[in-house]
PDB file of C-alpha atoms in Angstrom:
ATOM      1  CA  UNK A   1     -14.644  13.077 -26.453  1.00  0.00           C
ATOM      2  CA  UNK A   2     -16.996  11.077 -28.694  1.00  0.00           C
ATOM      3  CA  UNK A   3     -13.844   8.238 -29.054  1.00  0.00           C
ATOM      4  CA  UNK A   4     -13.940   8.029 -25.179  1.00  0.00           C
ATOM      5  CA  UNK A   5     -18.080   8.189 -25.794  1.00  0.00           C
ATOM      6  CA  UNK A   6     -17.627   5.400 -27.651  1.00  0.00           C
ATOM      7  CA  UNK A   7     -15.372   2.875 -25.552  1.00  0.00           C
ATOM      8  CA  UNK A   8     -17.217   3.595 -22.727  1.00  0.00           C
ATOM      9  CA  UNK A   9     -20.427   2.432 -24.654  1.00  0.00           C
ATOM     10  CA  UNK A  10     -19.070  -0.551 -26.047  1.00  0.00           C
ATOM     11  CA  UNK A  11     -17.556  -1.683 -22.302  1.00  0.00           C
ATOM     12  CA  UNK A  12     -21.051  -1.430 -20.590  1.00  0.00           C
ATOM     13  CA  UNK A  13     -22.787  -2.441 -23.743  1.00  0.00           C
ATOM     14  CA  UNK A  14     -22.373  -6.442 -23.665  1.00  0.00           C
ATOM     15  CA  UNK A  15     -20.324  -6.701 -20.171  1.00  0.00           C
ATOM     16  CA  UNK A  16     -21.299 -10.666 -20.524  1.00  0.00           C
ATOM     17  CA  UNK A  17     -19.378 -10.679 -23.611  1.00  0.00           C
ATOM     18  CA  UNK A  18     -16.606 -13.539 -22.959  1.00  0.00           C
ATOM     19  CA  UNK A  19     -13.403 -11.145 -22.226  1.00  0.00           C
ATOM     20  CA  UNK A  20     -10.775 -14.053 -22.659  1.00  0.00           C
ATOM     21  CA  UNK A  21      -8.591 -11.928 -25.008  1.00  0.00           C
ATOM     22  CA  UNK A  22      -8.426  -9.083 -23.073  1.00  0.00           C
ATOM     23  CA  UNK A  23      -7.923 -10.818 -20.048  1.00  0.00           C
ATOM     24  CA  UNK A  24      -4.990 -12.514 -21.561  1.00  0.00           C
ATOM     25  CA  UNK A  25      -3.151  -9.357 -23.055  1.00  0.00           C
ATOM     26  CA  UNK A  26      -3.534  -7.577 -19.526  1.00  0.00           C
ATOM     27  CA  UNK A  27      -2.122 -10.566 -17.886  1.00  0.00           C
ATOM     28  CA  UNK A  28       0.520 -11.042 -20.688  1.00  0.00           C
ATOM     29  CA  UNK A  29       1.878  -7.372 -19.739  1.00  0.00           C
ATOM     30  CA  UNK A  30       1.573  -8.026 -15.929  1.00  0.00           C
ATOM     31  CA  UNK A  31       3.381 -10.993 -15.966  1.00  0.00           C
ATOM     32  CA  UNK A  32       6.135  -9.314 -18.732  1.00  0.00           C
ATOM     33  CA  UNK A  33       6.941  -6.318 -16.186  1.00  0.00           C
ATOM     34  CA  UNK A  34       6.681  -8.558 -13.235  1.00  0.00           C
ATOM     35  CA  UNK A  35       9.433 -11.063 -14.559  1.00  0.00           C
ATOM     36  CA  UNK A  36      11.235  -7.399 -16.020  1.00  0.00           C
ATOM     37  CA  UNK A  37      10.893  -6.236 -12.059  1.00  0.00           C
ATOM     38  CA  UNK A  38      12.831  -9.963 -10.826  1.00  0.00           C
ATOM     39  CA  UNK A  39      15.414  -9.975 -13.191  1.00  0.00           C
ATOM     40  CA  UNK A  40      16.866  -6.460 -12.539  1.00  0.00           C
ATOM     41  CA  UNK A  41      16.764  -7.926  -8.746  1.00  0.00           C
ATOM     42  CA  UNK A  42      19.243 -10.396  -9.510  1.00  0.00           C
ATOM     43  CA  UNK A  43      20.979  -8.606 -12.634  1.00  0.00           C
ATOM     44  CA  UNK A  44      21.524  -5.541 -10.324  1.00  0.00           C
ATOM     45  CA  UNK A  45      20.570  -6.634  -6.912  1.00  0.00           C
ATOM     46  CA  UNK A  46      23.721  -6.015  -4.411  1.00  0.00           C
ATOM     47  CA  UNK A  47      24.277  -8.002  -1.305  1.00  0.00           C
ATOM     48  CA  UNK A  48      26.487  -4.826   0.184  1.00  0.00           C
ATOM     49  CA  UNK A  49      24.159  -2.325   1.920  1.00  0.00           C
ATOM     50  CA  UNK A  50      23.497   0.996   0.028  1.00  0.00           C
ATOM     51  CA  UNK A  51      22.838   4.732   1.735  1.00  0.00           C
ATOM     52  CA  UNK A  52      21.131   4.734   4.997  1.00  0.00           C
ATOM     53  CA  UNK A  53      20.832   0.668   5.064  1.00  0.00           C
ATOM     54  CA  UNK A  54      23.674   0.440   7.154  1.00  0.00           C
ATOM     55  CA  UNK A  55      22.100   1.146  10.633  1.00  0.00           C
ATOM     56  CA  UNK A  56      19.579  -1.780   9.687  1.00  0.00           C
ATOM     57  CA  UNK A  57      22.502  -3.942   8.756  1.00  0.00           C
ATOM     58  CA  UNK A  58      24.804  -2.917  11.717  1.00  0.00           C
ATOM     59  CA  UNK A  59      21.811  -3.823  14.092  1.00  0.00           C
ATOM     60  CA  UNK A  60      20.950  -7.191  12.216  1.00  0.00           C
ATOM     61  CA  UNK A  61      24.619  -8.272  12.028  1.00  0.00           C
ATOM     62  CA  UNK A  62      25.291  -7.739  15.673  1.00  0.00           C
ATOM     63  CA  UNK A  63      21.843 -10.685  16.534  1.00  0.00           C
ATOM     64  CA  UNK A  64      19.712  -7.384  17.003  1.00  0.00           C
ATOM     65  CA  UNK A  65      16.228  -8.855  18.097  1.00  0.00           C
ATOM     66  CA  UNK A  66      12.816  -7.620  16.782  1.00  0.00           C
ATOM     67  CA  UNK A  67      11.959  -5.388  20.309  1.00  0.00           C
ATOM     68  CA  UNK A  68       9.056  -2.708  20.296  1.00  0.00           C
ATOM     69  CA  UNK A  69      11.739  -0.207  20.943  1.00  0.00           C
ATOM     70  CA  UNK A  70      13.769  -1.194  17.892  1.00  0.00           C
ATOM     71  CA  UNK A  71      10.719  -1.589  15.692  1.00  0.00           C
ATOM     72  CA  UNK A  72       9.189   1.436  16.872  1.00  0.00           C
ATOM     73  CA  UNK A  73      11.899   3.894  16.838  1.00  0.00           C
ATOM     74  CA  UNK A  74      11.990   6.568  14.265  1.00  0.00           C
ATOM     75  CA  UNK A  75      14.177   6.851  11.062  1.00  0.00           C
ATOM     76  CA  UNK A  76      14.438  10.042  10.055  1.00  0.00           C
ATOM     77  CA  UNK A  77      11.101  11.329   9.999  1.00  0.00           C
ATOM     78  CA  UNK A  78       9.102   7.863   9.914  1.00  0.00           C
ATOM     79  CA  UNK A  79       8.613   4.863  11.713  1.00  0.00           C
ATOM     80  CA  UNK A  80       8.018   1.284   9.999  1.00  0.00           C
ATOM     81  CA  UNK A  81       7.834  -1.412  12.255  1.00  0.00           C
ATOM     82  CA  UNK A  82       6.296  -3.738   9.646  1.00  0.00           C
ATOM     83  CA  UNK A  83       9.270  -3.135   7.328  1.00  0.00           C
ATOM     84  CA  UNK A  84      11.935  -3.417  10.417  1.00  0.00           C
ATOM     85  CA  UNK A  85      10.428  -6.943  11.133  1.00  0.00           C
ATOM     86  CA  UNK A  86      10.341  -8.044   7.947  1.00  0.00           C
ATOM     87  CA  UNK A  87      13.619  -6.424   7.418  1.00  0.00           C
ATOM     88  CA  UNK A  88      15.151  -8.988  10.275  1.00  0.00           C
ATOM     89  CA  UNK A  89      12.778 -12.155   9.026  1.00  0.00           C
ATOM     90  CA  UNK A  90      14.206 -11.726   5.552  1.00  0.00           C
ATOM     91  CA  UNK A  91      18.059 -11.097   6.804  1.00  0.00           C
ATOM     92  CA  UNK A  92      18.029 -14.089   9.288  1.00  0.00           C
ATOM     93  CA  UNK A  93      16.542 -16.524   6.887  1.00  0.00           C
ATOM     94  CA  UNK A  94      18.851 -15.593   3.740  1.00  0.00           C
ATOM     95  CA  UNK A  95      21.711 -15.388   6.140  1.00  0.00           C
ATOM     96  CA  UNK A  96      22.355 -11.456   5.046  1.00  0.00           C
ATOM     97  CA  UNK A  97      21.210 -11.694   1.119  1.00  0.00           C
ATOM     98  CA  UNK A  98      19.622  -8.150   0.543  1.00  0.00           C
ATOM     99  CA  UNK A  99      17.053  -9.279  -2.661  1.00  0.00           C
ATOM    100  CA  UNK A 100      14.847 -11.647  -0.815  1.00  0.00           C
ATOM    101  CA  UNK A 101      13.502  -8.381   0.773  1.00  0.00           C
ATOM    102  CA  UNK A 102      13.508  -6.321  -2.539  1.00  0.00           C
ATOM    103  CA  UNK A 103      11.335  -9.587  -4.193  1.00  0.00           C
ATOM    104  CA  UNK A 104       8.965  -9.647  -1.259  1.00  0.00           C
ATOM    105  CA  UNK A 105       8.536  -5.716  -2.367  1.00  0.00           C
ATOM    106  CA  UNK A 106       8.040  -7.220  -6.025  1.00  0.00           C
ATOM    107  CA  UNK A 107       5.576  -9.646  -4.556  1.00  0.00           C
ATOM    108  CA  UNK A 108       3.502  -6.769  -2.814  1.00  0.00           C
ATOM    109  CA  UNK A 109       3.587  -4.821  -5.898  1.00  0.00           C
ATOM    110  CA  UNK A 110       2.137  -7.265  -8.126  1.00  0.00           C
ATOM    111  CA  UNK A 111      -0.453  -8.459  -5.643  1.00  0.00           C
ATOM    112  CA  UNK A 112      -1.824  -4.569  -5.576  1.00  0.00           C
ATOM    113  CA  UNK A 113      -1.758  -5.088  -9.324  1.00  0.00           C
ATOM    114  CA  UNK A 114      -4.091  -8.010  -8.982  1.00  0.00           C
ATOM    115  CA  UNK A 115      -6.301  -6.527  -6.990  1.00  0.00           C
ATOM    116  CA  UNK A 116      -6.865  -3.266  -8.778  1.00  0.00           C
ATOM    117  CA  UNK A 117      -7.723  -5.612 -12.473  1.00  0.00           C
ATOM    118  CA  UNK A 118      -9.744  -8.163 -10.116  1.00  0.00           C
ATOM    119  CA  UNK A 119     -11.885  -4.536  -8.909  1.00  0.00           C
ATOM    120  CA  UNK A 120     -11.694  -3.393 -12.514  1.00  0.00           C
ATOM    121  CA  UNK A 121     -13.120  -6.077 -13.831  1.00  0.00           C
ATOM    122  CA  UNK A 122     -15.924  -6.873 -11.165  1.00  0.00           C
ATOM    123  CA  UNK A 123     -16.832  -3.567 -11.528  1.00  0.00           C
ATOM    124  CA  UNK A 124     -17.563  -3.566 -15.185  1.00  0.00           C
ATOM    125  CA  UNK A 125     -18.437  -7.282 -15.771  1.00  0.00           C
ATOM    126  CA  UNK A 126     -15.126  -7.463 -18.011  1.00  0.00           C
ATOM    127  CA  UNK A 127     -11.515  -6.781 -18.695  1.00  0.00           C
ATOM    128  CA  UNK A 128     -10.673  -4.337 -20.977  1.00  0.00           C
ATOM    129  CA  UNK A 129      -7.493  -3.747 -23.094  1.00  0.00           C
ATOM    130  CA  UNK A 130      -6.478  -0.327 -21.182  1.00  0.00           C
ATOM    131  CA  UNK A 131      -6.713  -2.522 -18.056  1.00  0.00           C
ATOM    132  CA  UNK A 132      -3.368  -3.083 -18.960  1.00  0.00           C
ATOM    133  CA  UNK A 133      -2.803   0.549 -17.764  1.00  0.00           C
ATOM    134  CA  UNK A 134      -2.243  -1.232 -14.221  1.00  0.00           C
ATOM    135  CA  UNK A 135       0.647  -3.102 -14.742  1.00  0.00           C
ATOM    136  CA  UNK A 136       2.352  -0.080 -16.599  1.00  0.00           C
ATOM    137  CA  UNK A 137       1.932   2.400 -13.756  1.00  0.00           C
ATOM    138  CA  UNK A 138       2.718  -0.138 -10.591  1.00  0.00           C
ATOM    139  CA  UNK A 139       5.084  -2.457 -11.733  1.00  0.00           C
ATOM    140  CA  UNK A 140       7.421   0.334 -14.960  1.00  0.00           C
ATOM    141  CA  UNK A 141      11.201   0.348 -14.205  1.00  0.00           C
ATOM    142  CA  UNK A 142      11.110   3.848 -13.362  1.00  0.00           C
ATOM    143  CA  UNK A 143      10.901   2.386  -9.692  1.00  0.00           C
ATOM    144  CA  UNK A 144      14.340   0.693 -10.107  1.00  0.00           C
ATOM    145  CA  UNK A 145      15.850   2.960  -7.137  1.00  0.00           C
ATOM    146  CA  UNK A 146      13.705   2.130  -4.827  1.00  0.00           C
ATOM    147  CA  UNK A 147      13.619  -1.861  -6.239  1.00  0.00           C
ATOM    148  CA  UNK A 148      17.211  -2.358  -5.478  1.00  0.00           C
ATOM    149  CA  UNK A 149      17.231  -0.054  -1.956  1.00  0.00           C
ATOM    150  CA  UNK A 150      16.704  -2.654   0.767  1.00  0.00           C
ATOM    151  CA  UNK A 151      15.563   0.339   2.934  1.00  0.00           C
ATOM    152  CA  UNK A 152      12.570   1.970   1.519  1.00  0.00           C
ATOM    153  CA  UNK A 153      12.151  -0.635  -0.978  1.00  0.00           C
ATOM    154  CA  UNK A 154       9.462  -3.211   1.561  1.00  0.00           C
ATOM    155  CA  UNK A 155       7.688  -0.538   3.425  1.00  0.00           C
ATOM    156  CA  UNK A 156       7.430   1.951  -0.167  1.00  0.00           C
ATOM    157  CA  UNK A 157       5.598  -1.143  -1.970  1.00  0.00           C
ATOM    158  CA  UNK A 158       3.270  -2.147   1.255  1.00  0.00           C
ATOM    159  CA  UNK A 159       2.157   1.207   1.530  1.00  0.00           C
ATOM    160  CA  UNK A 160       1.400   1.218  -2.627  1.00  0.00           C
ATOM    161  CA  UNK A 161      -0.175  -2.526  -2.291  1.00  0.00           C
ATOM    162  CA  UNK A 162      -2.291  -1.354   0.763  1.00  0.00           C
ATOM    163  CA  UNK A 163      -3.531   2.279  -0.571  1.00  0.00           C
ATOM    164  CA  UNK A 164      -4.201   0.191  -4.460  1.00  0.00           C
ATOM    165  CA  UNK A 165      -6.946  -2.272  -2.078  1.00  0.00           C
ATOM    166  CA  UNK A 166      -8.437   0.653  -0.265  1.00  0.00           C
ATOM    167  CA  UNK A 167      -9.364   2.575  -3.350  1.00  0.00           C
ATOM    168  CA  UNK A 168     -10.023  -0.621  -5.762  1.00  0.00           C
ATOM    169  CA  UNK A 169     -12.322  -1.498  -2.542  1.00  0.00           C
ATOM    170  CA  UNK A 170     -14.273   2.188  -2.638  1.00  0.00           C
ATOM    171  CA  UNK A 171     -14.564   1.935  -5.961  1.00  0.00           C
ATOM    172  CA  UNK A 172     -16.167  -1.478  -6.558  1.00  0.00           C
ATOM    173  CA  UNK A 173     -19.946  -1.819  -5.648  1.00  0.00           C
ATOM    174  CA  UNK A 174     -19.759  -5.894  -5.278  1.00  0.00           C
ATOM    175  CA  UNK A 175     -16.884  -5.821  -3.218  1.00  0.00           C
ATOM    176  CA  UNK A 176     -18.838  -3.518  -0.554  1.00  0.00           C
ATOM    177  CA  UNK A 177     -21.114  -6.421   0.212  1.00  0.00           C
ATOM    178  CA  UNK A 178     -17.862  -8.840   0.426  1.00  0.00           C
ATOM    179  CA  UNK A 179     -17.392  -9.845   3.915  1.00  0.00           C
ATOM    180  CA  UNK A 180     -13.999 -11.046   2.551  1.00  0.00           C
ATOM    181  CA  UNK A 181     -13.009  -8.003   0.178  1.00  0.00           C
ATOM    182  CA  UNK A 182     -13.907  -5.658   3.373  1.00  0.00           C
ATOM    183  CA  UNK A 183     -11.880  -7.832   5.715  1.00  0.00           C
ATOM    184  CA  UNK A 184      -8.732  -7.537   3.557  1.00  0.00           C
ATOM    185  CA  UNK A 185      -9.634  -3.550   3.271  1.00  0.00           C
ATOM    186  CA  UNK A 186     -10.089  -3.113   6.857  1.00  0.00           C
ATOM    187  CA  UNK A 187      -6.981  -4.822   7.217  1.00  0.00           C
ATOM    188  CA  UNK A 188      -4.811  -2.679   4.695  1.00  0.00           C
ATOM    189  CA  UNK A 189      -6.041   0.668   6.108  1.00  0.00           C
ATOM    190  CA  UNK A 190      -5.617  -0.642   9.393  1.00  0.00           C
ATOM    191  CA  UNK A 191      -1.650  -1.197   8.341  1.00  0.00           C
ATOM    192  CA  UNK A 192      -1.311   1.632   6.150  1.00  0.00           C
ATOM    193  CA  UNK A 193      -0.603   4.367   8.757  1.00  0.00           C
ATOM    194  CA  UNK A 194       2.736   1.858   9.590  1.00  0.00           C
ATOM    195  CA  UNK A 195       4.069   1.895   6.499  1.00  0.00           C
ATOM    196  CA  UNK A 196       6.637   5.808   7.347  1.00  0.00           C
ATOM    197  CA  UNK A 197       5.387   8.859   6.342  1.00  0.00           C
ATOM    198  CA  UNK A 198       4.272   8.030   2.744  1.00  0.00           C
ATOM    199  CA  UNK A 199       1.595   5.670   4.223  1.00  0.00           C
ATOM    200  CA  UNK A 200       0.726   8.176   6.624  1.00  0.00           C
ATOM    201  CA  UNK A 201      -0.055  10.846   4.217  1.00  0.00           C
ATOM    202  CA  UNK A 202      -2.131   8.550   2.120  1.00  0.00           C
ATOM    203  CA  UNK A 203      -3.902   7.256   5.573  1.00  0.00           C
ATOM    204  CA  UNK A 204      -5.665  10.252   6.356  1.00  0.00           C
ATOM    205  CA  UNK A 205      -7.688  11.033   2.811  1.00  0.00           C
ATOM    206  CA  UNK A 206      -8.520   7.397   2.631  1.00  0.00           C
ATOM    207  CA  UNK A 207      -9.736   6.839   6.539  1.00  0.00           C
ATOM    208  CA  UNK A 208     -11.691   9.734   6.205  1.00  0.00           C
ATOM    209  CA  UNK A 209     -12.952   8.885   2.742  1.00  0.00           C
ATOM    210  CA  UNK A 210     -13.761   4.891   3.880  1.00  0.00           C
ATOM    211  CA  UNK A 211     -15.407   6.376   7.036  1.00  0.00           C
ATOM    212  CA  UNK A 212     -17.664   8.792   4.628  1.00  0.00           C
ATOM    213  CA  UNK A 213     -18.357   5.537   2.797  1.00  0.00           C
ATOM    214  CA  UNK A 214     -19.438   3.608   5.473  1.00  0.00           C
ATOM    215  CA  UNK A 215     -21.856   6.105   6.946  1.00  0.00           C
ATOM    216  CA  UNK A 216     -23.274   6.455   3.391  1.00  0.00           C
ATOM    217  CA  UNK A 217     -24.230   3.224   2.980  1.00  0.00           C
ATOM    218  CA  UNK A 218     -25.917   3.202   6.525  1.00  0.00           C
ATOM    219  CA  UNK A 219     -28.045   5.870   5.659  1.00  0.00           C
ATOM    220  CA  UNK A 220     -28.987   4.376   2.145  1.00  0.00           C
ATOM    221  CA  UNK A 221     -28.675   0.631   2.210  1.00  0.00           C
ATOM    222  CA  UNK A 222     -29.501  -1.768  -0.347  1.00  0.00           C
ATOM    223  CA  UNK A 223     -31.036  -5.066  -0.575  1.00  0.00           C
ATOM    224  CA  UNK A 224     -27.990  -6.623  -0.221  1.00  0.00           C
ATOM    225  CA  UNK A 225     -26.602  -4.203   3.096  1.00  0.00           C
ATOM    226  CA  UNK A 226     -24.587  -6.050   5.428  1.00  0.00           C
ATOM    227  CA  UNK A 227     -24.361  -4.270   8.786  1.00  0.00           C
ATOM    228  CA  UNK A 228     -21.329  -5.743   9.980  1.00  0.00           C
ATOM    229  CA  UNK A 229     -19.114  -5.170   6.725  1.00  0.00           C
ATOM    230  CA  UNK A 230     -20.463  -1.501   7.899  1.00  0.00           C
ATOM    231  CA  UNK A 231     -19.616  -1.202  11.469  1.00  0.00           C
ATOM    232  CA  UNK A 232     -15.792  -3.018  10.639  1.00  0.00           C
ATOM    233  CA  UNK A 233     -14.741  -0.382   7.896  1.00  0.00           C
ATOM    234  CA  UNK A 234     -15.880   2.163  10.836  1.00  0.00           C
ATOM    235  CA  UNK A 235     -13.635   0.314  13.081  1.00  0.00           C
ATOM    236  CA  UNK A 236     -10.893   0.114  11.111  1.00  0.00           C
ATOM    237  CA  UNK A 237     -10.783   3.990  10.246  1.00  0.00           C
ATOM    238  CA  UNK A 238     -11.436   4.541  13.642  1.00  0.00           C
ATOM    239  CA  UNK A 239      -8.281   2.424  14.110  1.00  0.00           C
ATOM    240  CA  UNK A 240      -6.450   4.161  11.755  1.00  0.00           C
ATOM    241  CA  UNK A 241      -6.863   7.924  12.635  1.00  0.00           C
ATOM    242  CA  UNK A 242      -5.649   6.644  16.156  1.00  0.00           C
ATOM    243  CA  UNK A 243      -2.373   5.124  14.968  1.00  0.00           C
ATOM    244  CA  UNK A 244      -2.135   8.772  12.495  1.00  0.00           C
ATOM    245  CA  UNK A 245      -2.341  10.910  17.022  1.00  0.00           C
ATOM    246  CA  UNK A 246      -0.068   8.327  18.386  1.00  0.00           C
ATOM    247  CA  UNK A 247       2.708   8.148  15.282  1.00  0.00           C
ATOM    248  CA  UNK A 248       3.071  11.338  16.566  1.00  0.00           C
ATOM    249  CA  UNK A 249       3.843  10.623  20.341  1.00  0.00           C
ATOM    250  CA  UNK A 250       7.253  10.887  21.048  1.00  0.00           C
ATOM    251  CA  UNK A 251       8.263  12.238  17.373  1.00  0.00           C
ATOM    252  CA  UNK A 252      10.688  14.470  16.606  1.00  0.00           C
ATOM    253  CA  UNK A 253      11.058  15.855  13.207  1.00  0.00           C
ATOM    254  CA  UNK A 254      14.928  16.758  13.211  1.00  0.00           C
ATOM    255  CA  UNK A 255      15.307  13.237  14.860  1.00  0.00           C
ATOM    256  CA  UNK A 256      16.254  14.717  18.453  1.00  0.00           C
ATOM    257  CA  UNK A 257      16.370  11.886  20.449  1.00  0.00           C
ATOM    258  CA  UNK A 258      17.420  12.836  23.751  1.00  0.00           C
ATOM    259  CA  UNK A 259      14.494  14.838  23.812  1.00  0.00           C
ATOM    260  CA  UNK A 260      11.428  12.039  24.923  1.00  0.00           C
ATOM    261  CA  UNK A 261       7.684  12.102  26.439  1.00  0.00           C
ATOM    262  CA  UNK A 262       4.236  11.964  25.783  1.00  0.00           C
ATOM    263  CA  UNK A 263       3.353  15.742  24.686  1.00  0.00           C
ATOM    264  CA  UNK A 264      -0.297  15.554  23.428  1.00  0.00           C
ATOM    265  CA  UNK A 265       0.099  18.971  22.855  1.00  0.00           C
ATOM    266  CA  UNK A 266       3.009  18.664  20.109  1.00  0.00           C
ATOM    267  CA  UNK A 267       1.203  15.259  19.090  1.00  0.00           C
ATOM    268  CA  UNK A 268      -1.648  16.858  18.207  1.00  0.00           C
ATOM    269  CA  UNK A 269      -0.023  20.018  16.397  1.00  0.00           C
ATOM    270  CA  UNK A 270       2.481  17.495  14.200  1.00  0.00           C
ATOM    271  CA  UNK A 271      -0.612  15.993  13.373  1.00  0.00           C
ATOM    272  CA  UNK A 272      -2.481  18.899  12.016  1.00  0.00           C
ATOM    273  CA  UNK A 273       1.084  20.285   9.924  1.00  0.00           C
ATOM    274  CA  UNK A 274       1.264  17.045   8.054  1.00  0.00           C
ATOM    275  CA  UNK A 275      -2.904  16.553   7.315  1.00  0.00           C
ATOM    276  CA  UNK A 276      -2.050  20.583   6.181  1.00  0.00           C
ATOM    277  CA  UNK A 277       0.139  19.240   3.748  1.00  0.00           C
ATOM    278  CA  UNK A 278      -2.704  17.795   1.456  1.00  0.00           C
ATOM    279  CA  UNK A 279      -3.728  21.075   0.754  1.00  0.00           C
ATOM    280  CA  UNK A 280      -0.754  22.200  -1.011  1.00  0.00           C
ATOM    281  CA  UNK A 281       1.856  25.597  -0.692  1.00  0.00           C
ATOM    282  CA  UNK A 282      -1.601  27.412   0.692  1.00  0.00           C
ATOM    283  CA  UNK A 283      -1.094  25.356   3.584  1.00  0.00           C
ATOM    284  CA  UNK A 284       1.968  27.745   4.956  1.00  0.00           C
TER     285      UNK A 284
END
């Protein structure tokens, strides 16, 4: 307790103090995992579709277009219509080469990884050494299944890079009065909710918790309060608790597709089951 005591004093105590070295070790071990993260891409990196990538690949071989049907449709129990299109960008433009979409999930990765040590250090004045604890948890090779699955591999890492902004973003006080830091929140919780069920999950705490936030600093603004920064992070968890009701429209847990139609009913009691999932086995 009094080592912790003590780091914590010595952070706040000089945060002008010129941080070059730690900035430089941090960015040392970033840029170490993220080069670790590229070359198991191309050391183990397959062209030939693995596990459920074949109904992608099928419908992408066969001059499948990007329709709202197609990006929309469920697989198994989520729906990620970013992924799907960037699924048939990256397959048309490599002509069929898998790892262009597992780097663009390396790309996404790191650039949540620069966001939280940009928040880190704007919100102490400095880098620190355990900054470096970033890089470690985002970008370790314990993710190497999901690296080298073209499936879950784009819409897993925009749903990591997206939740990383949102909470780096609640987090920081500067970045609340940012009209370009909230833009690029809005934006990711906005998306969030798109990114299959793992986004979904993390969707609801953090529209909830960015709405709380926003009607906070309404009620007790500072000198430096910007209204509309306020009334667009409203919007945008607005926005997102809308797309959490109509992901459910039309779903179908077991995948039963010949059974179709708006049912706000079983919309709105699929909603409730997963939000009751946050709370843990108490929620059965």
């Amino acid at each position: 307790m009094l080592e912790t005591h003590a780091l914590m004093k010595q952070r706040f105590s000089d945060p002008k103090r010129n941080d070059f070295y730690e900035r430089l070790f941090v960015y040392m071990v970033l840029a170490a995992m993220s080069l670790a993260f590229v070359a198991v891409i191309f050391k183990f990196g397959s062209r030939i579709p693995r596990k459920d990538d074949g109904r992608f690949i099928e419908y992408l071989a066969d001059g499948g277009q990007p329709t709202s049907q197609w990006l929309w449709e469920q697989v198994d129990v989520s729906r990620i219509p970013v992924s799907k299109f960037f699924m048939w960008l990256t397959f048309n433009v490599s002509e069929g080469d898998l790892r262009i979409q597992m780097l663009l999930g390396t790309i996404a990765t790191i650039f949540g990884a620069l966001v939280a040590l940009k928040g880190l250090r704007d919100t102490f004045g400095r880098q620190s050494y355990t900054d470096a604890v970033v890089p470690f948890c985002l970008l370790h090779l314990g993710h190497v299944e999901l690296l080298l699955w073209f499936m879950p591999v784009f819409h897993a890492s925009l749903a990591n890079m997206f939740a990383t902004i949102i909470v780096t973003y609640c987090f920081c006080p500067l970045w609340k009065d940012s009209r370009k830091m909230t833009l690029l929140a809005c934006v990711s919780l906005v998306m969030l909710p798109l990114q299959s069920i793992l986004g979904l999950l993390l969707a609801i705490g953090l529209s909830i918790a960015c709405a709380i936030l926003a009607l906070s600093r309404t009620m007790r603004p500072n000198k430096n309060f910007d209204k509309l920064n306020t009334i667009l992070l409203l919007m945008s968890a607005g926005i997102c608790l809308g797309l959490i009701i109509v992901y459910f429209f039309n779903f179908d847990p077991l995948e039963n597709q010949s059974q179709r139609g708006l049912n706000l009913q079983g919309a709105a009691l699929s909603t409730l089951k997963i939000m009751a999932m946050s709370m843990g086995p108490v929620s059965n």
